[in-house]
Coordinates of C-alpha atoms in Angstrom, one line a residue:
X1 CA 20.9 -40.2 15.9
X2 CA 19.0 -41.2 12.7
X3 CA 18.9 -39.7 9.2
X4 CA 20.7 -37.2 8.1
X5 CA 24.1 -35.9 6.7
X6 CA 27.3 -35.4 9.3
X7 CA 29.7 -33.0 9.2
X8 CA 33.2 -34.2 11.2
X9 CA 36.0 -31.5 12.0
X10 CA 38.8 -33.2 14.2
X11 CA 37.1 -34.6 17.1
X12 CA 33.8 -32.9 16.8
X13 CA 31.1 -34.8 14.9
X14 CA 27.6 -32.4 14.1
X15 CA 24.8 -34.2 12.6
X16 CA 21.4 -33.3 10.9
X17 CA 18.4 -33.4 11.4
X18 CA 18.9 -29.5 13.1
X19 CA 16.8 -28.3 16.4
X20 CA 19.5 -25.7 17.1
X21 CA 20.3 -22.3 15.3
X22 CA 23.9 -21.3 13.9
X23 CA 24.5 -19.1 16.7
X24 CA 24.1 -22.0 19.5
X25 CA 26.5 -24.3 17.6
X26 CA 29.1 -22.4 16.8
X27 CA 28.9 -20.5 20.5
X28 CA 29.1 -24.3 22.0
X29 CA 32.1 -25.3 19.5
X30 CA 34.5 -22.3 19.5
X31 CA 36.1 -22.9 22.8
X32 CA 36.4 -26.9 21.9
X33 CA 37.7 -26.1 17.8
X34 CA 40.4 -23.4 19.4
X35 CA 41.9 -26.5 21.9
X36 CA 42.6 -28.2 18.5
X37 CA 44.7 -25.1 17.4
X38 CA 41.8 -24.8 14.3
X39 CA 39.9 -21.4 14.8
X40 CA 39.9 -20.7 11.1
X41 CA 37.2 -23.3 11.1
X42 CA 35.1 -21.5 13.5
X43 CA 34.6 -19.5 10.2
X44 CA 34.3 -23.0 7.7
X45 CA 31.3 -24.1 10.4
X46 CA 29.7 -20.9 10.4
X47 CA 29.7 -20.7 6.2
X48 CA 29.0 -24.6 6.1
X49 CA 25.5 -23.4 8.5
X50 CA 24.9 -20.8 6.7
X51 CA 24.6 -22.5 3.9
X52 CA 22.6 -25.8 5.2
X53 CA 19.7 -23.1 5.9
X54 CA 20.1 -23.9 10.1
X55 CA 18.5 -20.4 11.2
X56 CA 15.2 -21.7 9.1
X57 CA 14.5 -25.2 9.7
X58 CA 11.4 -25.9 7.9
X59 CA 13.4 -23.9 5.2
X60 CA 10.0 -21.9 4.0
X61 CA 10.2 -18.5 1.7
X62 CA 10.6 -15.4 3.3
X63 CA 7.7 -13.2 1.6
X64 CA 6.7 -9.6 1.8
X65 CA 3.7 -8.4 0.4
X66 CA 3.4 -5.0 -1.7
X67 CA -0.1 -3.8 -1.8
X68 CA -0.2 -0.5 -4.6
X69 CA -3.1 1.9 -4.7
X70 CA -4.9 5.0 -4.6
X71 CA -6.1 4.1 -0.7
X72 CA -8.4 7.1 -1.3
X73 CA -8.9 6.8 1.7
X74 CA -7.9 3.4 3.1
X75 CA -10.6 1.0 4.7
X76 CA -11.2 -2.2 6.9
X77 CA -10.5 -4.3 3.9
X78 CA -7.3 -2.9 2.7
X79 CA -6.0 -4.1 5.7
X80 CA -7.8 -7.5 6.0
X81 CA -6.1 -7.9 2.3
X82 CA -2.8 -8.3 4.3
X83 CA -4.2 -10.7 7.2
X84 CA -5.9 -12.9 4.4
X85 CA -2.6 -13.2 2.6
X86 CA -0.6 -13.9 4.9
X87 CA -2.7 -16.7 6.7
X88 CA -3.1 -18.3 3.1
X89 CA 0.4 -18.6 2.5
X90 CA 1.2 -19.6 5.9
X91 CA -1.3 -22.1 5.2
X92 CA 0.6 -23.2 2.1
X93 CA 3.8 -24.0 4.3
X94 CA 6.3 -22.6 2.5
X95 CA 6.0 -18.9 3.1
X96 CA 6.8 -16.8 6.0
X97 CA 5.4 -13.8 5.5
X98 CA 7.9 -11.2 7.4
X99 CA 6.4 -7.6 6.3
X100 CA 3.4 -5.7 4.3
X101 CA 3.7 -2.7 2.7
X102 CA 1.1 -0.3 1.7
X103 CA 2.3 2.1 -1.3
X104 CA 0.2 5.2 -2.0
X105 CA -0.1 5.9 -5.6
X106 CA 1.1 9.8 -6.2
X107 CA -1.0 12.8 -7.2
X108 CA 0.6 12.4 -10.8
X109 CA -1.3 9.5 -11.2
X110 CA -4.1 11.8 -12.3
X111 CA -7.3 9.9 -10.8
X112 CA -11.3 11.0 -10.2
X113 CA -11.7 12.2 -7.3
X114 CA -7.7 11.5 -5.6
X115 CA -7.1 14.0 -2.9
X116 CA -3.7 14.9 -1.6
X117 CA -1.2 11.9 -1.4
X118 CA 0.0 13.7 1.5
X119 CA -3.8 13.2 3.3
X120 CA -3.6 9.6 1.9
X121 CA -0.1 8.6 3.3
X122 CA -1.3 10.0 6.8
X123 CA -4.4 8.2 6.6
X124 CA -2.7 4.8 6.0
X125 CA 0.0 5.4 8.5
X126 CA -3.1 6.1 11.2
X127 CA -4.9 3.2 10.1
X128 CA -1.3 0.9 10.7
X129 CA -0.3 2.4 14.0
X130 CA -1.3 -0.9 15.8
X131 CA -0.1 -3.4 13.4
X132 CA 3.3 -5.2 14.0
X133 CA 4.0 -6.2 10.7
X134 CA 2.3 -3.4 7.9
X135 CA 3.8 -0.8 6.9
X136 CA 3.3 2.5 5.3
X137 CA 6.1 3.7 2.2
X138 CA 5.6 7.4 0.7
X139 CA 8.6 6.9 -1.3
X140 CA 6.0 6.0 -4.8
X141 CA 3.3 9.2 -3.6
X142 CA 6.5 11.6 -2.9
X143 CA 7.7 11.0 -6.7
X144 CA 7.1 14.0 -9.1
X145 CA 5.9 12.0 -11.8
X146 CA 3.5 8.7 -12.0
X147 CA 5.5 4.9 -11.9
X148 CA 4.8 1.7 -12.9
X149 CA 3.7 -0.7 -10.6
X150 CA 6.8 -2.6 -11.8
X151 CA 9.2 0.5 -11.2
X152 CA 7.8 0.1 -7.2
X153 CA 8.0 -3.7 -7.2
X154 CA 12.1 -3.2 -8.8
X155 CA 12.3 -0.5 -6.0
X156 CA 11.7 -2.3 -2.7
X157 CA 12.9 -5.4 -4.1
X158 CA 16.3 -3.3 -4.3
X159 CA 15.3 -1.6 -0.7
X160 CA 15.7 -5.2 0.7
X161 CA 18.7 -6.5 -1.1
X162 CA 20.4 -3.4 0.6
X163 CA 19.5 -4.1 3.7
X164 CA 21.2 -7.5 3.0
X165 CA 25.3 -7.7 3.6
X166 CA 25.5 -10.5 0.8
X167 CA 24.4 -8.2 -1.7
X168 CA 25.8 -5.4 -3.4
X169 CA 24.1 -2.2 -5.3
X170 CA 27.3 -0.6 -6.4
X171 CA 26.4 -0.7 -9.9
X172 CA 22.2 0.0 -9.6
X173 CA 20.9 1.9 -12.9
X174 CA 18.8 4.6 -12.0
X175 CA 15.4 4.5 -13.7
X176 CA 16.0 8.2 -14.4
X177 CA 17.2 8.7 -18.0
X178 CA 20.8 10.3 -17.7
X179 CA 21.2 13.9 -17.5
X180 CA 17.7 14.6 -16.5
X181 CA 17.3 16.6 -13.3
X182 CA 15.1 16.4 -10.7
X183 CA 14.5 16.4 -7.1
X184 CA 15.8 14.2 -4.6
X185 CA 13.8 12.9 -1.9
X186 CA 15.5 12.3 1.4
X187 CA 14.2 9.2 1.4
X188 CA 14.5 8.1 -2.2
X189 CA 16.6 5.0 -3.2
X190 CA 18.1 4.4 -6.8
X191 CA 15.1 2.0 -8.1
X192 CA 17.1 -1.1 -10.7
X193 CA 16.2 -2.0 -13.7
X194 CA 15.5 -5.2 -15.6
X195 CA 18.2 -7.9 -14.3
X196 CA 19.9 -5.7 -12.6
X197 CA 19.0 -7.6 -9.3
X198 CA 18.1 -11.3 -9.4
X199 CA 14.5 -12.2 -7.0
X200 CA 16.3 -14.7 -5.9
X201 CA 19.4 -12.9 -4.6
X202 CA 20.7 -14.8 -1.2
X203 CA 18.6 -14.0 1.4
X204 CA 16.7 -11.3 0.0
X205 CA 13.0 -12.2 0.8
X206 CA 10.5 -12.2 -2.0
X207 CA 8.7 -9.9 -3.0
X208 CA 5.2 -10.3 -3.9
X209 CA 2.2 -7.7 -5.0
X210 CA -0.9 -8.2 -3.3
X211 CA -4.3 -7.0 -5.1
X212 CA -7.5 -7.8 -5.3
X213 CA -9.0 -9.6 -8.1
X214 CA -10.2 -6.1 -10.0
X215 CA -6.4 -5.3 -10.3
X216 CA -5.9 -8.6 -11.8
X217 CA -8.6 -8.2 -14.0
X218 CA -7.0 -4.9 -15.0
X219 CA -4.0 -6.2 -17.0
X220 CA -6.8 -7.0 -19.3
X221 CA -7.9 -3.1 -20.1
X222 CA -6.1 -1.6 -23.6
X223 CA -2.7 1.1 -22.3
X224 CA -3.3 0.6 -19.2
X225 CA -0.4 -2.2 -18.9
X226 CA 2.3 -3.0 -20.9
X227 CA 2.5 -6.3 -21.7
X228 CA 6.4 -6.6 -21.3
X229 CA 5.4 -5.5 -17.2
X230 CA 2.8 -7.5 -16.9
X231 CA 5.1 -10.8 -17.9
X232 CA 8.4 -9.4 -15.3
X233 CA 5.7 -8.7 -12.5
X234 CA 4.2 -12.3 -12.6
X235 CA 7.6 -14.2 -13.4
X236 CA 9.9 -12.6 -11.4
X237 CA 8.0 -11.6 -8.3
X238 CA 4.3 -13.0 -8.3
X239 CA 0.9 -12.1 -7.4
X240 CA -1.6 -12.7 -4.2
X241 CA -4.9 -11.7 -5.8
X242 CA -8.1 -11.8 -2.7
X243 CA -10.9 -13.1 -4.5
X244 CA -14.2 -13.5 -3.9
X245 CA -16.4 -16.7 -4.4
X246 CA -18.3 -16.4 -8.1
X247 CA -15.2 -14.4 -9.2
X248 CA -13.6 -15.2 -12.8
X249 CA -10.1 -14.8 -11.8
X250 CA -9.3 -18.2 -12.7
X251 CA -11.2 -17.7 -16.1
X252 CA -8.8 -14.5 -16.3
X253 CA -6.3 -16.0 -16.3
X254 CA -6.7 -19.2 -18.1
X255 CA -7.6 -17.0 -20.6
X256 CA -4.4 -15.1 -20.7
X257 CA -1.5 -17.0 -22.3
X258 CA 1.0 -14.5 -20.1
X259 CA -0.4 -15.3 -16.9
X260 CA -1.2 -19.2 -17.9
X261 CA 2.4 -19.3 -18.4
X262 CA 3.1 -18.4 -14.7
X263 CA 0.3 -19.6 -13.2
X264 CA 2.0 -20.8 -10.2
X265 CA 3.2 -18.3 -9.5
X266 CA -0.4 -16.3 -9.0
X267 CA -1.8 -16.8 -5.7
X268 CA -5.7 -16.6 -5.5
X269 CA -7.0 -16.4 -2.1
X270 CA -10.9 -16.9 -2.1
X271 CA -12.4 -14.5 0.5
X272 CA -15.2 -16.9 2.5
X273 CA -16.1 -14.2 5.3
X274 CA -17.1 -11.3 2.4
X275 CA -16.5 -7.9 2.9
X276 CA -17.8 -5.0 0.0
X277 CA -16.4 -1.8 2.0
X278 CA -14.7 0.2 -0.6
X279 CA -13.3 3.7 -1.2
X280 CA -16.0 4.5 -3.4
X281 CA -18.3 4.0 -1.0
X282 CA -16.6 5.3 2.0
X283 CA -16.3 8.8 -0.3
X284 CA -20.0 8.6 -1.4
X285 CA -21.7 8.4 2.2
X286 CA -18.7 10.6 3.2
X287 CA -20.5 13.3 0.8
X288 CA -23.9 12.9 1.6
X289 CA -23.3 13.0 5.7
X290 CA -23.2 9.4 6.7
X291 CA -21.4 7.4 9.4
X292 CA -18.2 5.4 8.3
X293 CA -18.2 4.1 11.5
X294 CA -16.2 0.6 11.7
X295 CA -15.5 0.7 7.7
X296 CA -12.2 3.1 8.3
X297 CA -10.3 2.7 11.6
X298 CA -11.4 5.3 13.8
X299 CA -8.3 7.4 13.7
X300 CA -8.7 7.4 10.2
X301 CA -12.5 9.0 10.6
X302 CA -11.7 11.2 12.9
X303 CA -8.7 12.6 10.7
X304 CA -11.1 12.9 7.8
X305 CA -13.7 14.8 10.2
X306 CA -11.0 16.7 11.1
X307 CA -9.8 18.5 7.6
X308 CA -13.1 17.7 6.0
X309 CA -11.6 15.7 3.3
X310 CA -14.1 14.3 1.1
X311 CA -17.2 16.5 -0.5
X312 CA -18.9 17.3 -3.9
X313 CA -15.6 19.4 -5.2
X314 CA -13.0 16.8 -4.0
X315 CA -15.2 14.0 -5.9
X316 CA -14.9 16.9 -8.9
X317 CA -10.8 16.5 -8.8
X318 CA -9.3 15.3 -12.1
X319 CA -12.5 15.6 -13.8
X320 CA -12.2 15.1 -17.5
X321 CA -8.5 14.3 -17.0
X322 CA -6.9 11.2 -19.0
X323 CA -5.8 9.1 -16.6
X324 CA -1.7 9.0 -16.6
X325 CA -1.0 5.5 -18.1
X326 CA -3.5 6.0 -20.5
X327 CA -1.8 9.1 -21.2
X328 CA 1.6 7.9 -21.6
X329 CA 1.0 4.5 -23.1
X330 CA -1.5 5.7 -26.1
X331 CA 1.1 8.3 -26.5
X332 CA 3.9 5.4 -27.0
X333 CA 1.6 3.9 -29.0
X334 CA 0.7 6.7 -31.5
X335 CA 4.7 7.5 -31.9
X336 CA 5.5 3.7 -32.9
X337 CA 2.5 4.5 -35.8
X338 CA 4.4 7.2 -37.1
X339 CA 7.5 5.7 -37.1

């Protein structure tokens, strides 16, 4: 065999380049190692694999993508956000892109015209019934108060490294300040903050949030983002940002010394095939008795029809209302003044 490194253990001799998984190797050698009176190295050839990345060849990224929003109420292109991400860093070859994840905003969040987040997770859990790798989380729309985007990101990132037996959550901070009651979902996790769990935690897939170029654009409107968020969300996790051709996102963020910094770390996926279906627009000829035909998935329309969701007084919600960032952050804002 040529190239590669060898790894000999009494009479067996295992060589790279790999074109077998872990589970083949170790099933082939047992029986062979346990002849030589050496089982305990069943256990050393099953850590050295492990470690020599033999159930992922091509060794590529595991990524899954976070998409955050009002989906009020979700469309065509929400969902094409996911397929275009996904083929562009497949593309890239080093991502696997293993899951999406659509997170409704919550009703806290205080926006025009946001119905129920209960209407809005149905919605988006309709319009994902036949994809095989999207999924719908209420856990951010079921919380009693608005989060930061960053508070989901730390949240699912801390959902995955659960699920993984390497890593341990024993000591997760919750985000709740101590001694503050509230209620507990029954499917809430503990969310972690800052450094309390590393990205790149063994085998815990990356996590990255997938927008379009507007939300990209937004870190640039005063209290609506804090800075120090903005800098964790793009260093420690990254974005996937669907553009479209003529859009300044690279101007953006050339102009922004945060995002300039980690740069590679932003992912701009230029959308050739355009698509300008948006909720707006889905709620305005919602209102005035049009068709929505193929701009929602039909089970969506048809659950829409059904409890007659958007109209002149929906569009009316939140009227007048400060939206909550721009609540909470001018707030912070006036109170370091003062100080």
């Amino acid at each position: 065999m040529e190239g590669g490194s060898c790894l000999t253990m009494h009479s067996i001799t295992i060589q790279q380049p790999w074109t077998f998984t872990r589970k083949k190797i170790v099933g082939t050698f047992t029986q062979q190692l346990e002849v030589f009176g050496c089982d305990s190295e069943v256990l050393h050839l099953d850590l050295w694999l492990q470690g020599n990345h033999m159930e992922n060849p091509d060794n590529k990224r595991e990524v899954v993508l976070l998409a955050c929003g009002s989906f009020n109420p979700i469309t065509n292109m929400h969902l094409r956000l996911f397929e275009l991400a996904k083929d562009y860093l497949h593309e890239t070859g080093k991502y696997k892109v293993i899951k999406g994840i659509i997170s409704p905003v919550g009703d806290a969040y205080k926006k025009k015209s946001l119905i129920s987040a209960n209407h809005r997770v149905t919605m988006a859990q309709l319009a994902t019934e036949s994809s095989d790798w999207v999924e719908v989380d209420d856990w951010e729309s079921s919380q009693n108060e608005w989060l930061e985007t960053l508070k989901v990101l730390r949240y699912h990132h801390q959902k995955l490294a659960s699920s993984n037996p390497d890593n341990s959550l024993q000591s997760a901070v919750p985000l709740i300040k101590p001694g503050r009651k509230r209620k507990q979902e029954a499917n809430r996790y503990i969310p972690v903050k800052k450094n309390q769990l590393s990205p790149e935690t063994k085998g815990v897939p990356q996590l990255k949030l997938l927008c379009g170029a507007d939300i990209l654009e937004s870190f640039g409107i005063p209290n609506l983002w804090k800075l120090e968020d903005i800098t964790e969300i793009v260093a420690n996790h990254g974005l996937v940002c669907i553009t479209r051709a003529g859009n300044n996102a690279q101007k953006f963020i050339y102009e922004s010394d945060t995002l300039w910094q980690h740069k590679n770390n932003i992912h701009l996926v230029e959308e050739w095939i355009t698509n300008d279906i948006s909720s707006t627009k889905i709620r305005r000829a919602l209102r005035r008795g049009q068709s929505v035909r193929y701009l929602v998935p039909d089970a969506v329309r048809a659950y829409i029809e059904k409890h007659n969701l958007y109209s002149p007084e929906s569009e009316d919600r939140n009227a007048g209302v400060i939206l909550a960032p721009l609540q909470k952050y001018a707030r912070g804002c006036k109170q370091e003044q003062t100080l």
